[in-house]
mmCIF file with all atom_site columns, C-alpha atoms in Angstrom:
data_model
loop_
_atom_site.group_PDB
_atom_site.id
_atom_site.type_symbol
_atom_site.label_atom_id
_atom_site.label_alt_id
_atom_site.label_comp_id
_atom_site.label_asym_id
_atom_site.label_entity_id
_atom_site.label_seq_id
_atom_site.pdbx_PDB_ins_code
_atom_site.Cartn_x
_atom_site.Cartn_y
_atom_site.Cartn_z
_atom_site.occupancy
_atom_site.B_iso_or_equiv
_atom_site.pdbx_formal_charge
_atom_site.auth_seq_id
_atom_site.auth_comp_id
_atom_site.auth_asym_id
_atom_site.auth_atom_id
_atom_site.pdbx_PDB_model_num
ATOM 1   C CA . MET A 1 1   ? 16.703 225.036 183.165 1.00 58.00 ? 2   MET A CA 1
ATOM 2   C CA . GLY A 1 2   ? 20.312 224.127 183.835 1.00 63.00 ? 3   GLY A CA 1
ATOM 3   C CA . THR A 1 3   ? 21.931 227.257 182.466 1.00 69.00 ? 4   THR A CA 1
ATOM 4   C CA . VAL A 1 4   ? 25.166 228.470 183.961 1.00 63.00 ? 5   VAL A CA 1
ATOM 5   C CA . PRO A 1 5   ? 25.210 232.104 185.034 1.00 63.00 ? 6   PRO A CA 1
ATOM 6   C CA . PRO A 1 6   ? 27.886 234.228 183.410 1.00 65.00 ? 7   PRO A CA 1
ATOM 7   C CA . ALA A 1 7   ? 30.970 235.056 185.510 1.00 59.00 ? 8   ALA A CA 1
ATOM 8   C CA . ARG A 1 8   ? 30.720 238.323 187.418 1.00 63.00 ? 9   ARG A CA 1
ATOM 9   C CA . ALA A 1 9   ? 33.325 240.996 186.909 1.00 59.00 ? 10  ALA A CA 1
ATOM 10  C CA . GLY A 1 10  ? 34.694 240.749 190.490 1.00 61.00 ? 11  GLY A CA 1
ATOM 11  C CA . ASP A 1 11  ? 34.512 236.968 190.784 1.00 67.00 ? 12  ASP A CA 1
ATOM 12  C CA . PRO A 1 12  ? 37.966 235.593 191.820 1.00 67.00 ? 13  PRO A CA 1
ATOM 13  C CA . TRP A 1 13  ? 37.183 232.146 190.431 1.00 68.00 ? 14  TRP A CA 1
ATOM 14  C CA . THR A 1 14  ? 37.401 232.932 186.757 1.00 74.00 ? 15  THR A CA 1
ATOM 15  C CA . ARG A 1 15  ? 39.263 230.725 184.275 1.00 77.00 ? 16  ARG A CA 1
ATOM 16  C CA . GLY A 1 16  ? 42.670 232.413 184.744 1.00 82.00 ? 17  GLY A CA 1
ATOM 17  C CA . PRO A 1 17  ? 43.146 231.793 188.468 1.00 85.00 ? 18  PRO A CA 1
ATOM 18  C CA . VAL A 1 18  ? 41.622 228.329 188.297 1.00 86.00 ? 19  VAL A CA 1
ATOM 19  C CA . ALA A 1 19  ? 43.934 227.327 185.432 1.00 87.00 ? 20  ALA A CA 1
ATOM 20  C CA . LEU A 1 20  ? 46.918 228.729 187.336 1.00 91.00 ? 21  LEU A CA 1
ATOM 21  C CA . ILE A 1 21  ? 46.036 226.729 190.461 1.00 92.00 ? 22  ILE A CA 1
ATOM 22  C CA . GLY A 1 22  ? 45.513 223.588 188.328 1.00 91.00 ? 23  GLY A CA 1
ATOM 23  C CA . ALA A 1 23  ? 48.875 224.021 186.643 1.00 93.00 ? 24  ALA A CA 1
ATOM 24  C CA . ALA A 1 24  ? 50.540 224.506 190.032 1.00 95.00 ? 25  ALA A CA 1
ATOM 25  C CA . LEU A 1 25  ? 48.945 221.319 191.364 1.00 94.00 ? 26  LEU A CA 1
ATOM 26  C CA . CYS A 1 26  ? 50.055 219.395 188.281 1.00 94.00 ? 27  CYS A CA 1
ATOM 27  C CA . LEU A 1 27  ? 53.605 220.672 188.674 1.00 94.00 ? 28  LEU A CA 1
ATOM 28  C CA . ALA A 1 28  ? 53.499 219.710 192.373 1.00 94.00 ? 29  ALA A CA 1
ATOM 29  C CA . ALA A 1 29  ? 52.402 216.204 191.388 1.00 93.00 ? 30  ALA A CA 1
ATOM 30  C CA . LEU A 1 30  ? 55.314 215.965 188.966 1.00 92.00 ? 31  LEU A CA 1
ATOM 31  C CA . GLY A 1 31  ? 57.630 217.284 191.636 1.00 93.00 ? 32  GLY A CA 1
ATOM 32  C CA . LEU A 1 32  ? 56.826 214.343 193.884 1.00 92.00 ? 33  LEU A CA 1
ATOM 33  C CA . HIS A 1 33  ? 58.340 212.066 191.283 1.00 92.00 ? 34  HIS A CA 1
ATOM 34  C CA . VAL A 1 34  ? 61.462 214.121 190.455 1.00 92.00 ? 35  VAL A CA 1
ATOM 35  C CA . ASN A 1 35  ? 63.853 211.711 192.183 1.00 91.00 ? 36  ASN A CA 1
ATOM 36  C CA . ARG A 1 36  ? 62.599 208.710 190.264 1.00 89.00 ? 37  ARG A CA 1
ATOM 37  C CA . VAL A 1 37  ? 62.744 210.575 186.959 1.00 90.00 ? 38  VAL A CA 1
ATOM 38  C CA . ALA A 1 38  ? 66.232 211.914 187.704 1.00 92.00 ? 39  ALA A CA 1
ATOM 39  C CA . ARG A 1 39  ? 67.567 208.442 188.553 1.00 93.00 ? 40  ARG A CA 1
ATOM 40  C CA . PRO A 1 40  ? 65.430 205.980 186.582 1.00 91.00 ? 41  PRO A CA 1
ATOM 41  C CA . MET A 1 41  ? 65.706 202.241 187.215 1.00 90.00 ? 42  MET A CA 1
ATOM 42  C CA . LEU A 1 42  ? 63.510 199.207 186.776 1.00 89.00 ? 43  LEU A CA 1
ATOM 43  C CA . LEU A 1 43  ? 62.625 197.459 190.031 1.00 89.00 ? 44  LEU A CA 1
ATOM 44  C CA . PHE A 1 44  ? 60.772 194.443 191.298 1.00 89.00 ? 45  PHE A CA 1
ATOM 45  C CA . ASP A 1 45  ? 57.459 193.981 189.429 1.00 86.00 ? 46  ASP A CA 1
ATOM 46  C CA . ASP A 1 46  ? 58.481 196.321 186.578 1.00 87.00 ? 47  ASP A CA 1
ATOM 47  C CA . PHE A 1 47  ? 60.165 193.356 184.841 1.00 91.00 ? 48  PHE A CA 1
ATOM 48  C CA . GLN A 1 48  ? 57.003 191.235 185.050 1.00 90.00 ? 49  GLN A CA 1
ATOM 49  C CA . ILE A 1 49  ? 54.812 194.081 183.781 1.00 90.00 ? 50  ILE A CA 1
ATOM 50  C CA . LEU A 1 50  ? 57.183 194.740 180.896 1.00 91.00 ? 51  LEU A CA 1
ATOM 51  C CA . ALA A 1 51  ? 57.459 191.013 179.996 1.00 92.00 ? 52  ALA A CA 1
ATOM 52  C CA . HIS A 1 52  ? 53.672 190.659 179.960 1.00 92.00 ? 53  HIS A CA 1
ATOM 53  C CA . SER A 1 53  ? 53.300 193.718 177.690 1.00 91.00 ? 54  SER A CA 1
ATOM 54  C CA . TRP A 1 54  ? 56.318 193.340 175.435 1.00 93.00 ? 55  TRP A CA 1
ATOM 55  C CA . THR A 1 55  ? 54.315 192.380 172.349 1.00 93.00 ? 56  THR A CA 1
ATOM 56  C CA . TRP A 1 56  ? 50.714 193.080 171.499 1.00 94.00 ? 57  TRP A CA 1
ATOM 57  C CA . GLN A 1 57  ? 49.972 189.341 171.668 1.00 95.00 ? 58  GLN A CA 1
ATOM 58  C CA . ARG A 1 58  ? 51.381 189.131 175.186 1.00 94.00 ? 59  ARG A CA 1
ATOM 59  C CA . ALA A 1 59  ? 49.634 192.334 176.265 1.00 93.00 ? 60  ALA A CA 1
ATOM 60  C CA . GLU A 1 60  ? 46.329 191.048 174.938 1.00 93.00 ? 61  GLU A CA 1
ATOM 61  C CA . GLU A 1 61  ? 46.842 187.659 176.691 1.00 93.00 ? 62  GLU A CA 1
ATOM 62  C CA . HIS A 1 62  ? 47.439 189.378 180.027 1.00 92.00 ? 63  HIS A CA 1
ATOM 63  C CA . LEU A 1 63  ? 45.002 192.266 179.551 1.00 92.00 ? 64  LEU A CA 1
ATOM 64  C CA . TRP A 1 64  ? 42.573 191.052 182.236 1.00 93.00 ? 65  TRP A CA 1
ATOM 65  C CA . ARG A 1 65  ? 44.977 188.882 184.230 1.00 91.00 ? 66  ARG A CA 1
ATOM 66  C CA . PRO A 1 66  ? 45.390 190.221 187.782 1.00 89.00 ? 67  PRO A CA 1
ATOM 67  C CA . HIS A 1 67  ? 48.718 191.703 188.826 1.00 83.00 ? 68  HIS A CA 1
ATOM 68  C CA . ASN A 1 68  ? 49.205 192.201 192.570 1.00 84.00 ? 69  ASN A CA 1
ATOM 69  C CA . GLU A 1 69  ? 45.520 191.337 193.051 1.00 86.00 ? 70  GLU A CA 1
ATOM 70  C CA . HIS A 1 70  ? 44.121 193.869 190.590 1.00 87.00 ? 71  HIS A CA 1
ATOM 71  C CA . VAL A 1 71  ? 43.609 194.005 186.849 1.00 91.00 ? 72  VAL A CA 1
ATOM 72  C CA . MET A 1 72  ? 45.185 196.842 184.915 1.00 88.00 ? 73  MET A CA 1
ATOM 73  C CA . PRO A 1 73  ? 44.116 196.850 181.242 1.00 92.00 ? 74  PRO A CA 1
ATOM 74  C CA . LEU A 1 74  ? 45.106 200.514 180.660 1.00 90.00 ? 75  LEU A CA 1
ATOM 75  C CA . GLY A 1 75  ? 48.445 199.799 182.317 1.00 88.00 ? 76  GLY A CA 1
ATOM 76  C CA . ARG A 1 76  ? 49.051 196.832 180.004 1.00 91.00 ? 77  ARG A CA 1
ATOM 77  C CA . VAL A 1 77  ? 48.164 198.855 176.893 1.00 93.00 ? 78  VAL A CA 1
ATOM 78  C CA . SER A 1 78  ? 50.163 201.914 177.931 1.00 92.00 ? 79  SER A CA 1
ATOM 79  C CA . THR A 1 79  ? 53.183 199.732 178.746 1.00 92.00 ? 80  THR A CA 1
ATOM 80  C CA . TRP A 1 80  ? 52.929 198.106 175.344 1.00 94.00 ? 81  TRP A CA 1
ATOM 81  C CA . LEU A 1 81  ? 52.780 201.593 173.741 1.00 94.00 ? 82  LEU A CA 1
ATOM 82  C CA . LEU A 1 82  ? 55.761 202.586 175.809 1.00 93.00 ? 83  LEU A CA 1
ATOM 83  C CA . VAL A 1 83  ? 57.806 199.564 174.701 1.00 92.00 ? 84  VAL A CA 1
ATOM 84  C CA . GLN A 1 84  ? 56.869 200.221 171.082 1.00 93.00 ? 85  GLN A CA 1
ATOM 85  C CA . SER A 1 85  ? 57.710 203.942 171.224 1.00 92.00 ? 86  SER A CA 1
ATOM 86  C CA . VAL A 1 86  ? 61.147 203.498 172.818 1.00 91.00 ? 87  VAL A CA 1
ATOM 87  C CA . GLY A 1 87  ? 63.646 202.859 170.048 1.00 84.00 ? 88  GLY A CA 1
ATOM 88  C CA . ARG A 1 88  ? 66.348 201.129 172.077 1.00 88.00 ? 89  ARG A CA 1
ATOM 89  C CA . GLN A 1 89  ? 65.951 198.993 175.157 1.00 87.00 ? 90  GLN A CA 1
ATOM 90  C CA . THR A 1 90  ? 68.541 201.054 177.000 1.00 90.00 ? 91  THR A CA 1
ATOM 91  C CA . TRP A 1 91  ? 66.088 203.974 176.979 1.00 91.00 ? 92  TRP A CA 1
ATOM 92  C CA . LEU A 1 92  ? 63.331 201.919 178.602 1.00 92.00 ? 93  LEU A CA 1
ATOM 93  C CA . PRO A 1 93  ? 64.043 202.936 182.240 1.00 92.00 ? 94  PRO A CA 1
ATOM 94  C CA . PHE A 1 94  ? 64.026 206.598 181.264 1.00 93.00 ? 95  PHE A CA 1
ATOM 95  C CA . ALA A 1 95  ? 60.720 206.317 179.458 1.00 91.00 ? 96  ALA A CA 1
ATOM 96  C CA . ALA A 1 96  ? 59.188 204.073 182.130 1.00 91.00 ? 97  ALA A CA 1
ATOM 97  C CA . ALA A 1 97  ? 60.119 206.623 184.814 1.00 92.00 ? 98  ALA A CA 1
ATOM 98  C CA . TRP A 1 98  ? 57.843 209.172 183.147 1.00 91.00 ? 99  TRP A CA 1
ATOM 99  C CA . GLN A 1 99  ? 54.880 206.789 182.660 1.00 89.00 ? 100 GLN A CA 1
ATOM 100 C CA . GLY A 1 100 ? 53.547 206.990 186.236 1.00 88.00 ? 101 GLY A CA 1
ATOM 101 C CA . PRO A 1 101 ? 53.913 210.742 186.791 1.00 91.00 ? 102 PRO A CA 1
ATOM 102 C CA . LEU A 1 102 ? 52.317 211.548 183.416 1.00 90.00 ? 103 LEU A CA 1
ATOM 103 C CA . ALA A 1 103 ? 49.448 209.174 184.162 1.00 89.00 ? 104 ALA A CA 1
ATOM 104 C CA . VAL A 1 104 ? 48.859 211.053 187.456 1.00 90.00 ? 105 VAL A CA 1
ATOM 105 C CA . VAL A 1 105 ? 48.814 214.384 185.692 1.00 92.00 ? 106 VAL A CA 1
ATOM 106 C CA . LEU A 1 106 ? 46.545 213.040 182.963 1.00 90.00 ? 107 LEU A CA 1
ATOM 107 C CA . GLY A 1 107 ? 44.173 211.809 185.657 1.00 90.00 ? 108 GLY A CA 1
ATOM 108 C CA . MET A 1 108 ? 44.197 215.259 187.278 1.00 90.00 ? 109 MET A CA 1
ATOM 109 C CA . VAL A 1 109 ? 43.378 217.042 184.053 1.00 86.00 ? 110 VAL A CA 1
#
């Protein structure tokens, strides 16, 4: 009742090849963002998102407030964590450039 059959000896879809394909897909997803990571800069709505997540109090206030017609509570919390983890404000564009690509890969995994 709902048991998974063991992998056969000649089955090409064992863990190894599947993990290799998954890793290649994650690297390809990161590769799509290489230009933005190589030349990080804050643009347009980045400033509003950062301002609304600069402190925990501000992030909590704006947690369910729509941004560009959609709410983004995980985005607010992750941006707050990003701001807290970056020691100096000058490093913020570099750290923010990685936030999107890493979120994509995390969603893929």
